[in-house]
Amino acid sequence: MAQACLFLLLALLIAVQGVAIQVDDFGVLELNKLEAWSEDEEMEEEKEKAMAPRLHSYGGGVTVVNVDSLGAVGDAITDDTEAFADAWKIACNASNAVFLVPEGRRYLVKPLRFNGPCADNLLVQIAGEIVAPDEPNDWDPKNPRTWLVFSGLKGVIFQGGGIINGSGSKWWASSCKINKKNPCREAPTAFTIVSSSAVRISSLSFKDSQQIHFTVSHSDAVRISDVNVEAPGNSPNTDGIHISQSSNILIQNVKIGTGDDCISIVNGTSNIKMKNIVCGPGHGISVGSLGKDNSTAVVMAIVLDTAVLTDTTNGVRIKTWQGGSGYVRALRFQNIQMNNVSNPIIIDQFYCDSRTPCKNQTSAVSVSQVMYINISGTSRSANAIKFACSDTVPCSKLFLANINLQTDSGTAETFCNSAIGFKYGSVVPSVDCLLTADKSHISKHSDGNRGIKRPKMHTEFFHGCEAKRVRYWKKKKIGNGGSGDGSRHGSPLSPSRPLLSSLAADDSTTFNVLNYGAKGDGVTDDTEAFQSAWDAACKVEASTMVVPAEHEFLVRPVSFSGPYCQPNILDGTILAPTSASAWGSGLLQWLEFTKLKGLTVQGQGVIDGRGAAWWGGTQSYDPVSLTLHNPSPVINAMLHSEMPSTKPTALRFYGSTNVTVTGITIRNSPQCHLKFDTCTAVSVYNMTISSPGDSLNTDGIHLQNSVDVSVHHTNLACGDDCISIQTGCSNIRIHNINCGPGHGISIGGLGRDNTKACVSNVTVRDIVLQGTLTGVRIKTWQGGSGYVQGVLFSNIQVSEVQSPIVIDQFYCDRGSCRNQSSAVALSGITYERVQGTYTVKPVHLACSDGVPCTDVILNTVSLQPVQESYHMYDPFCWQAFGQLETPAQPPVDCLLAGRPAKHIQYIHIIC
């Protein structure tokens, strides 16, 4: 019922206010899946409660392993660590076992790791109290960050009404936050569940932890209920429940009062449901902090439903550091009572928990699709609502309904900076400072709106340019075809985003295609008008060709050329024809810019390839299993038979220098979306590329024979590689990219048909990949030659990626390929900070027998399998030589040390 009302509410907003949104702009569909999941979990809990008497009776073949029987004393003085370890080994290896910590005793236990997997139906019954050593100086230096760790468990139940006591008072006194003369040092987390699934924790109390009380990390399907967490309000960093790199977590009926966040949700989390939460004292319920040290963060699908917060320093908070990347989206905070709370509703994208001031940075974690519904009570601060969002990556799609927040001294206030959203119904205090989507390029501050600066224009004289209709152009009206959108990401804003679209339409240097006969109705052929506008613009110094907003222009295949033609504003939509007659026997390009210098294509417009008429009839390649798959029934059902077999790229730049593409959207290309061939000094940022995940060969951005290329702050969703880097590319910088669906980010395939290929100096960093076939991949054909060297993959966040790290020197996208000894040589390939979840195989390094890979470096690789999925494969290496600089998770023991007997000297390879 609640879900239906939410859909109705958003539908009414669209009808009454004319708000241009779709229902799932706020992640409603994703949150509804979470709602249904949590209801199933609650039903499961009732079943477990019915089983409780059997478990408590310890009958029916249950093996009870009492820590006392293994030598535990339970006087809070004697060290009982060894007894706990011995009891765990027995209980873990026995089916239907109970690990029992009996009531009425206090057990002193030093840092200890309880490892799984364990036999079926293990119950951990903690009825007594487990006490940590209270002296920081005596703490085991081998375990500085943890106390009790439960790892690799599946289906284990924790219960019993006992206490986990961190004895943290001396740790707090030595904290630099209490006494600034003290050195800052890390302290242990009391209780950790890691790399586990289907774990249930109920009826336990956690108190006075040294730092965080209870952490869930790299886990799936964990339920926490009827738990109490308690520590003084001035105890530093004593978060109650901390969720990291985990999904499908349910927290309900819990009471938390600590010196930090009651619940903190950080990077790599999704599908988190919190219900019936009592919080205070503490710092409230927080998503974050995220993006510290310029890292990438991903958090999505979070619900807090029914909560009471009292005397907390924040209410519901999202906090991110400057300089980060990634996104937070699809959050819902509803049915919340605030009692004397500072900052009841807050987004803080300038968070800085540092002894020294944090430097200003332009990049930021994107925050969008956040809903606040039915929140009331009293605010201790004047600003009851605070949206302090990034100037360059504004918060977007914020929604508030039925908010009533007051202060004891008078009416509360709202602060907004770069926040885009709207309200419904009564919202007190007023949120008039929110920007609407059509004004999102202006940031509101306390000192008023900032002005808009026009960028500097190039001053070269334009000459020698022309627009050519590609062969088979015919003058004929074409009906509008269907289109789809496979995008899964919002659009991040770039720090250097130009605003040329604010130029006046009658400017003597501005050439609007409407003034040259374009109709913009999506039906009339506007190709000739585009040609005429381009020809006129290219003859005038510092000119601009404008494709205006709120129009759809049908344009046939066309090539724009000329050595000095420059800015081009695209705010409308350009549609590709879907009639086979427009394409003849097939063309490789639809819109092409050739031999240009200093061209900028920018705006808020859309290039729509309407590729549904083309997709299908081709098999897709799975590089992990090295098998071929038939296309989906949906693709096969499309009417593709009448279209030519040769499919065009939507937008191509050839032989050009100083090219910029920014702001626009390219969607549903018949094949590759955006291609740069033989180009120098290319900049692509703040744009979106999208097509369905099963649209064949629809690479997002394709680079070939191009140097000095920068691609950043861009969202890519397609049916092939999000970015593909081919031969002849060097000095390539790719960062702050959201990728998925798709095949990941790839170098190659290289060396096909025994060709020579050379790629060097490639940096791929700060990338988020979600649901892709591969993560970061290098693929070469057998029989090729040349080299790939100097490649860095850094800070790669993967979520449900089939195979995150891939080198495949046996690549073959057809039925069979013959074995050959020569190969493109790979050297100097570094993977650092590659983290997240996979569904098939974490690492696949398949190198050539004749030309092995060398200097492959792995540093801080932490990849966890998605739990309860199909069969997982171990890391695989073949003829891969290099170094494991830090232990990897899972272990990559197959990487060979040193160098092969036959080592390739790249200095002798000439491309």
Coordinates of N, CA and C in Angstrom, one line a residue, residues 756-903:
K756 N 50.0 -5.6 -36.2 CA 50.9 -5.0 -35.1 C 50.0 -4.0 -34.4
A757 N 50.1 -4.0 -33.1 CA 49.3 -3.0 -32.3 C 50.2 -2.5 -31.2
C758 N 50.1 -1.2 -31.0 CA 50.9 -0.5 -29.9 C 50.0 0.4 -29.1
V759 N 50.0 0.2 -27.7 CA 49.3 1.1 -26.8 C 50.2 1.3 -25.6
S760 N 50.3 2.6 -25.2 CA 51.1 2.9 -24.1 C 50.6 4.1 -23.3
N761 N 51.1 4.1 -22.0 CA 50.8 5.2 -21.1 C 49.3 5.5 -21.0
V762 N 48.6 4.5 -20.4 CA 47.2 4.5 -20.1 C 46.9 4.5 -18.6
T763 N 46.1 5.5 -18.2 CA 45.7 5.5 -16.7 C 44.2 5.5 -16.7
V764 N 43.7 4.5 -15.9 CA 42.3 4.4 -15.7 C 42.1 4.4 -14.2
R765 N 41.4 5.4 -13.6 CA 41.3 5.5 -12.2 C 40.0 6.0 -11.8
D766 N 39.6 5.8 -10.5 CA 38.4 6.3 -9.9 C 37.2 5.9 -10.8
I767 N 37.0 4.6 -10.9 CA 36.0 4.0 -11.8 C 35.0 3.2 -11.0
V768 N 33.7 3.3 -11.3 CA 32.7 2.5 -10.7 C 32.0 1.7 -11.8
L769 N 32.1 0.4 -11.6 CA 31.5 -0.6 -12.6 C 30.5 -1.4 -11.9
Q770 N 29.3 -1.4 -12.4 CA 28.2 -2.1 -11.8 C 27.5 -3.1 -12.8
G771 N 27.5 -4.4 -12.5 CA 26.8 -5.3 -13.3 C 27.4 -5.5 -14.7
T772 N 28.7 -5.3 -14.8 CA 29.3 -5.5 -16.2 C 29.9 -6.9 -16.4
L773 N 30.1 -7.2 -17.6 CA 30.7 -8.5 -18.0 C 32.1 -8.6 -17.4
T774 N 32.9 -7.6 -17.7 CA 34.3 -7.6 -17.1 C 34.5 -6.2 -16.4
G775 N 35.6 -6.1 -15.7 CA 35.9 -4.8 -15.1 C 36.8 -4.1 -15.9
V776 N 38.1 -4.3 -15.6 CA 39.2 -3.6 -16.4 C 39.9 -4.8 -17.2
R777 N 40.0 -4.7 -18.5 CA 40.4 -5.8 -19.3 C 41.4 -5.4 -20.4
I778 N 42.3 -6.3 -20.7 CA 43.2 -6.2 -21.8 C 43.0 -7.5 -22.7
K779 N 42.6 -7.3 -23.9 CA 42.3 -8.5 -24.8 C 43.1 -8.4 -26.1
T780 N 43.8 -9.4 -26.4 CA 44.6 -9.5 -27.7 C 44.3 -10.8 -28.4
W781 N 44.5 -10.8 -29.7 CA 44.3 -12.0 -30.5 C 45.7 -12.7 -30.6
Q782 N 45.6 -14.0 -30.8 CA 46.8 -14.8 -31.1 C 47.3 -14.4 -32.5
G783 N 48.7 -14.4 -32.6 CA 49.2 -14.1 -33.9 C 49.6 -12.6 -34.1
G784 N 49.2 -11.7 -33.2 CA 49.6 -10.3 -33.4 C 51.0 -10.0 -33.0
S785 N 51.3 -8.8 -33.0 CA 52.6 -8.3 -32.5 C 52.5 -6.9 -32.0
G786 N 53.6 -6.3 -31.5 CA 53.5 -5.0 -30.9 C 53.5 -5.1 -29.4
Y787 N 53.0 -4.1 -28.7 CA 53.0 -4.1 -27.3 C 51.9 -3.3 -26.7
V788 N 51.7 -3.6 -25.4 CA 50.9 -2.7 -24.5 C 51.7 -2.6 -23.2
Q789 N 52.1 -1.3 -22.9 CA 52.9 -1.1 -21.8 C 52.6 0.2 -21.0
G790 N 52.9 0.2 -19.7 CA 52.6 1.4 -19.0 C 51.2 1.7 -18.7
V791 N 50.5 0.7 -18.2 CA 49.0 0.8 -17.9 C 48.8 0.7 -16.4
L792 N 48.0 1.7 -15.9 CA 47.6 1.7 -14.5 C 46.1 1.7 -14.3
F793 N 45.6 0.7 -13.6 CA 44.2 0.7 -13.2 C 44.2 0.9 -11.7
S794 N 43.6 2.0 -11.3 CA 43.7 2.5 -9.9 C 42.3 2.9 -9.3
N795 N 42.0 2.4 -8.1 CA 40.8 2.8 -7.4 C 39.6 2.4 -8.3
I796 N 39.5 1.1 -8.5 CA 38.4 0.6 -9.3 C 37.4 -0.1 -8.4
Q797 N 36.2 0.4 -8.4 CA 35.1 -0.1 -7.5 C 34.2 -1.0 -8.4
V798 N 34.1 -2.3 -8.1 CA 33.2 -3.1 -8.9 C 32.1 -3.7 -8.0
S799 N 30.9 -3.8 -8.6 CA 29.7 -4.3 -7.9 C 29.0 -5.3 -8.8
E800 N 29.0 -6.6 -8.4 CA 28.4 -7.7 -9.2 C 28.9 -7.7 -10.6
V801 N 30.2 -7.6 -10.8 CA 30.9 -7.7 -12.0 C 31.3 -9.2 -12.2
Q802 N 31.1 -9.7 -13.4 CA 31.4 -11.1 -13.6 C 32.9 -11.4 -13.4
S803 N 33.8 -10.7 -14.0 CA 35.2 -10.9 -13.8 C 35.9 -9.6 -13.8
P804 N 36.3 -9.1 -12.6 CA 36.8 -7.7 -12.5 C 38.1 -7.4 -13.2
I805 N 39.1 -8.4 -13.1 CA 40.4 -8.2 -13.6 C 40.7 -9.2 -14.7
V806 N 40.9 -8.8 -15.9 CA 41.0 -9.8 -17.0 C 42.2 -9.3 -17.9
I807 N 43.1 -10.3 -18.2 CA 44.0 -10.2 -19.3 C 43.7 -11.5 -20.1
D808 N 43.3 -11.3 -21.4 CA 42.9 -12.4 -22.2 C 43.7 -12.3 -23.5
Q809 N 44.8 -13.1 -23.6 CA 45.6 -13.1 -24.9 C 45.2 -14.2 -25.8
F810 N 44.0 -14.8 -25.5 CA 43.5 -15.8 -26.4 C 42.1 -15.3 -26.9
Y811 N 41.9 -14.0 -27.0 CA 40.6 -13.5 -27.3 C 40.2 -13.9 -28.7
C812 N 38.9 -14.2 -28.9 CA 38.4 -14.7 -30.1 C 36.9 -14.5 -30.1
D813 N 36.4 -13.6 -30.9 CA 35.0 -13.3 -30.9 C 34.2 -14.0 -32.0
R814 N 34.8 -15.1 -32.5 CA 34.1 -15.9 -33.5 C 34.2 -17.4 -33.1
G815 N 33.6 -18.2 -33.9 CA 33.5 -19.6 -33.5 C 34.8 -20.3 -33.0
S816 N 35.9 -20.1 -33.8 CA 37.2 -20.7 -33.4 C 38.3 -19.9 -34.0
C817 N 39.4 -19.9 -33.3 CA 40.6 -19.2 -33.8 C 41.8 -20.2 -33.7
R818 N 42.7 -20.2 -34.7 CA 43.8 -21.2 -34.6 C 44.9 -20.7 -33.6
N819 N 45.5 -21.6 -33.0 CA 46.6 -21.3 -32.1 C 47.8 -20.8 -32.8
Q820 N 48.4 -19.7 -32.3 CA 49.6 -19.1 -32.9 C 50.5 -18.7 -31.7
S821 N 51.8 -18.7 -32.0 CA 52.8 -18.5 -31.0 C 53.1 -17.0 -30.8
S822 N 53.0 -16.2 -31.8 CA 53.3 -14.7 -31.7 C 52.1 -14.0 -31.0
A823 N 52.4 -12.9 -30.3 CA 51.3 -12.2 -29.6 C 51.8 -10.8 -29.3
V824 N 50.8 -9.9 -29.1 CA 51.1 -8.6 -28.6 C 51.7 -8.7 -27.2
A825 N 52.9 -8.1 -26.9 CA 53.6 -8.2 -25.7 C 53.0 -7.3 -24.6
L826 N 52.7 -7.8 -23.4 CA 52.1 -7.0 -22.4 C 53.1 -6.8 -21.2
S827 N 53.4 -5.6 -20.8 CA 54.3 -5.4 -19.7 C 54.0 -4.1 -19.0
G828 N 54.3 -4.1 -17.7 CA 54.0 -2.9 -16.9 C 52.6 -2.6 -16.7
I829 N 51.8 -3.6 -16.3 CA 50.4 -3.5 -16.0 C 50.2 -3.5 -14.5
T830 N 49.6 -2.5 -14.0 CA 49.5 -2.3 -12.5 C 48.0 -2.2 -12.2
Y831 N 47.6 -3.0 -11.2 CA 46.2 -3.0 -10.6 C 46.4 -2.6 -9.2
E832 N 45.8 -1.5 -8.8 CA 45.8 -1.1 -7.4 C 44.5 -0.6 -6.9
R833 N 44.2 -1.0 -5.7 CA 42.9 -0.7 -5.1 C 41.7 -1.1 -6.0
V834 N 41.6 -2.3 -6.3 CA 40.5 -2.9 -7.1 C 39.7 -3.6 -6.0
Q835 N 38.5 -3.2 -5.8 CA 37.7 -3.7 -4.7 C 36.2 -3.8 -5.1
G836 N 35.5 -4.8 -4.4 CA 34.1 -4.9 -4.7 C 33.7 -6.4 -4.8
T837 N 32.6 -6.6 -5.5 CA 32.1 -8.0 -5.6 C 32.1 -8.5 -7.0
Y838 N 32.2 -9.8 -7.2 CA 32.2 -10.4 -8.5 C 31.2 -11.6 -8.5
T839 N 30.8 -12.1 -9.7 CA 29.8 -13.1 -9.8 C 30.4 -14.4 -10.4
V840 N 31.5 -14.4 -11.0 CA 32.1 -15.6 -11.7 C 33.5 -15.8 -11.3
K841 N 34.4 -14.9 -11.6 CA 35.8 -15.2 -11.4 C 36.5 -13.8 -11.1
P842 N 37.3 -13.7 -10.0 CA 37.8 -12.4 -9.6 C 38.9 -11.9 -10.5
V843 N 39.9 -12.9 -10.8 CA 41.0 -12.5 -11.6 C 41.3 -13.6 -12.7
H844 N 41.5 -13.1 -13.9 CA 41.7 -14.0 -15.0 C 42.9 -13.4 -15.8
L845 N 44.1 -14.0 -15.6 CA 45.3 -13.5 -16.3 C 45.8 -14.6 -17.2
A846 N 45.3 -14.6 -18.4 CA 45.6 -15.7 -19.4 C 46.6 -15.1 -20.5
C847 N 47.9 -15.3 -20.3 CA 48.9 -14.7 -21.1 C 49.4 -15.7 -22.1
S848 N 50.1 -15.2 -23.1 CA 50.6 -16.0 -24.2 C 51.7 -16.9 -23.8
D849 N 51.8 -18.2 -24.3 CA 52.9 -19.1 -24.0 C 54.2 -18.5 -24.6
G850 N 54.0 -18.0 -25.9 CA 55.2 -17.5 -26.6 C 55.7 -16.2 -26.1
V851 N 54.8 -15.3 -25.7 CA 55.1 -14.0 -25.2 C 54.4 -13.7 -23.9
P852 N 54.9 -14.2 -22.8 CA 54.3 -14.1 -21.5 C 54.1 -12.6 -21.1
C853 N 53.2 -12.4 -20.2 CA 53.0 -11.0 -19.6 C 54.1 -10.8 -18.5
T854 N 54.6 -9.6 -18.5 CA 55.7 -9.3 -17.5 C 55.3 -8.1 -16.7
D855 N 55.9 -8.0 -15.5 CA 55.7 -6.8 -14.6 C 54.2 -6.5 -14.4
V856 N 53.5 -7.5 -14.1 CA 52.1 -7.4 -13.7 C 52.1 -7.2 -12.2
I857 N 51.6 -6.0 -11.7 CA 51.6 -5.7 -10.3 C 50.2 -5.7 -9.7
L858 N 50.0 -6.4 -8.6 CA 48.7 -6.3 -7.9 C 48.9 -5.7 -6.5
N859 N 48.2 -4.7 -6.2 CA 48.4 -4.0 -4.9 C 47.0 -3.6 -4.4
T860 N 46.7 -4.1 -3.2 CA 45.4 -3.8 -2.6 C 44.2 -4.3 -3.4
V861 N 44.2 -5.5 -3.7 CA 43.0 -6.1 -4.5 C 42.2 -6.9 -3.5
S862 N 40.9 -6.5 -3.4 CA 40.0 -7.1 -2.4 C 38.7 -7.3 -3.1
L863 N 38.4 -8.6 -3.5 CA 37.2 -8.9 -4.3 C 36.5 -10.0 -3.6
Q864 N 35.2 -9.8 -3.4 CA 34.4 -10.7 -2.7 C 33.3 -11.3 -3.6
P865 N 33.0 -12.6 -3.5 CA 32.0 -13.2 -4.3 C 30.6 -12.7 -3.8
V866 N 29.7 -12.6 -4.8 CA 28.3 -12.3 -4.4 C 27.8 -13.6 -3.8
Q867 N 27.2 -13.5 -2.6 CA 26.8 -14.7 -1.9 C 25.6 -15.4 -2.6
E868 N 25.5 -16.7 -2.3 CA 24.3 -17.4 -2.8 C 24.1 -17.3 -4.3
S869 N 25.2 -17.3 -5.0 CA 25.0 -17.2 -6.5 C 25.5 -18.5 -7.1
Y870 N 25.7 -18.5 -8.4 CA 26.1 -19.7 -9.0 C 27.6 -20.0 -8.8
H871 N 28.1 -21.0 -9.3 CA 29.5 -21.5 -9.0 C 30.5 -20.4 -9.3
M872 N 31.4 -20.2 -8.3 CA 32.5 -19.2 -8.4 C 33.8 -19.9 -8.8
Y873 N 34.6 -19.2 -9.5 CA 35.9 -19.7 -9.9 C 37.0 -19.0 -9.1
D874 N 38.1 -19.8 -8.9 CA 39.2 -19.2 -8.2 C 40.0 -18.3 -9.2
P875 N 40.9 -17.4 -8.7 CA 41.8 -16.7 -9.6 C 42.5 -17.6 -10.5
F876 N 42.7 -17.2 -11.8 CA 43.4 -18.0 -12.8 C 44.6 -17.2 -13.4
C877 N 45.7 -17.8 -13.5 CA 46.9 -17.2 -14.1 C 47.5 -18.2 -15.1
W878 N 48.0 -17.7 -16.2 CA 48.8 -18.5 -17.1 C 49.9 -17.7 -17.8
Q879 N 51.1 -18.0 -17.5 CA 52.2 -17.3 -18.1 C 52.2 -15.8 -17.7
A880 N 51.8 -15.5 -16.5 CA 51.7 -14.1 -16.0 C 52.8 -14.0 -14.9
F881 N 53.7 -13.1 -15.2 CA 54.9 -12.8 -14.3 C 54.7 -11.4 -13.7
G882 N 55.0 -11.3 -12.4 CA 54.9 -10.0 -11.8 C 55.0 -10.1 -10.3
Q883 N 54.3 -9.3 -9.6 CA 54.5 -9.1 -8.1 C 53.2 -8.8 -7.4
L884 N 53.0 -9.5 -6.3 CA 51.9 -9.2 -5.5 C 52.4 -8.4 -4.3
E885 N 52.2 -7.1 -4.4 CA 52.8 -6.2 -3.4 C 52.1 -6.2 -2.1
T886 N 50.8 -6.5 -2.0 CA 50.1 -6.7 -0.8 C 49.2 -8.0 -0.9
P887 N 48.9 -8.6 0.2 CA 48.0 -9.8 0.0 C 46.7 -9.5 -0.6
A888 N 46.3 -10.3 -1.5 CA 45.0 -10.1 -2.3 C 43.9 -10.9 -1.7
Q889 N 42.7 -10.5 -1.9 CA 41.5 -11.2 -1.4 C 40.6 -11.4 -2.6
P890 N 40.4 -12.7 -3.1 CA 41.0 -13.9 -2.6 C 42.5 -14.0 -3.0
P891 N 43.3 -14.9 -2.4 CA 44.7 -15.0 -2.7 C 44.9 -15.2 -4.2
V892 N 45.9 -14.5 -4.8 CA 46.3 -14.8 -6.2 C 47.6 -15.4 -6.2
D893 N 47.6 -16.7 -5.8 CA 48.9 -17.4 -5.6 C 49.5 -17.9 -7.0
C894 N 48.7 -17.8 -8.0 CA 49.1 -18.3 -9.3 C 50.1 -17.3 -10.1
L895 N 50.2 -16.0 -9.6 CA 51.1 -15.1 -10.3 C 52.5 -15.5 -10.1
L896 N 53.3 -15.6 -11.2 CA 54.6 -16.1 -11.2 C 55.6 -14.9 -10.9
A897 N 56.6 -15.2 -10.0 CA 57.6 -14.2 -9.7 C 58.7 -14.2 -10.7
G898 N 59.4 -13.0 -10.7 CA 60.5 -12.9 -11.6 C 60.1 -12.6 -13.1
R899 N 60.9 -13.1 -14.0 CA 60.7 -12.9 -15.4 C 60.8 -14.2 -16.2
P900 N 60.1 -14.3 -17.3 CA 60.2 -15.5 -18.1 C 61.6 -15.7 -18.7
A901 N 61.9 -17.0 -19.0 CA 63.2 -17.2 -19.7 C 63.4 -16.4 -20.9
K902 N 62.3 -16.3 -21.7 CA 62.3 -15.5 -22.9 C 61.6 -14.2 -22.7
H903 N 62.4 -13.2 -22.4 CA 61.9 -11.9 -22.0 C 61.9 -10.9 -23.2

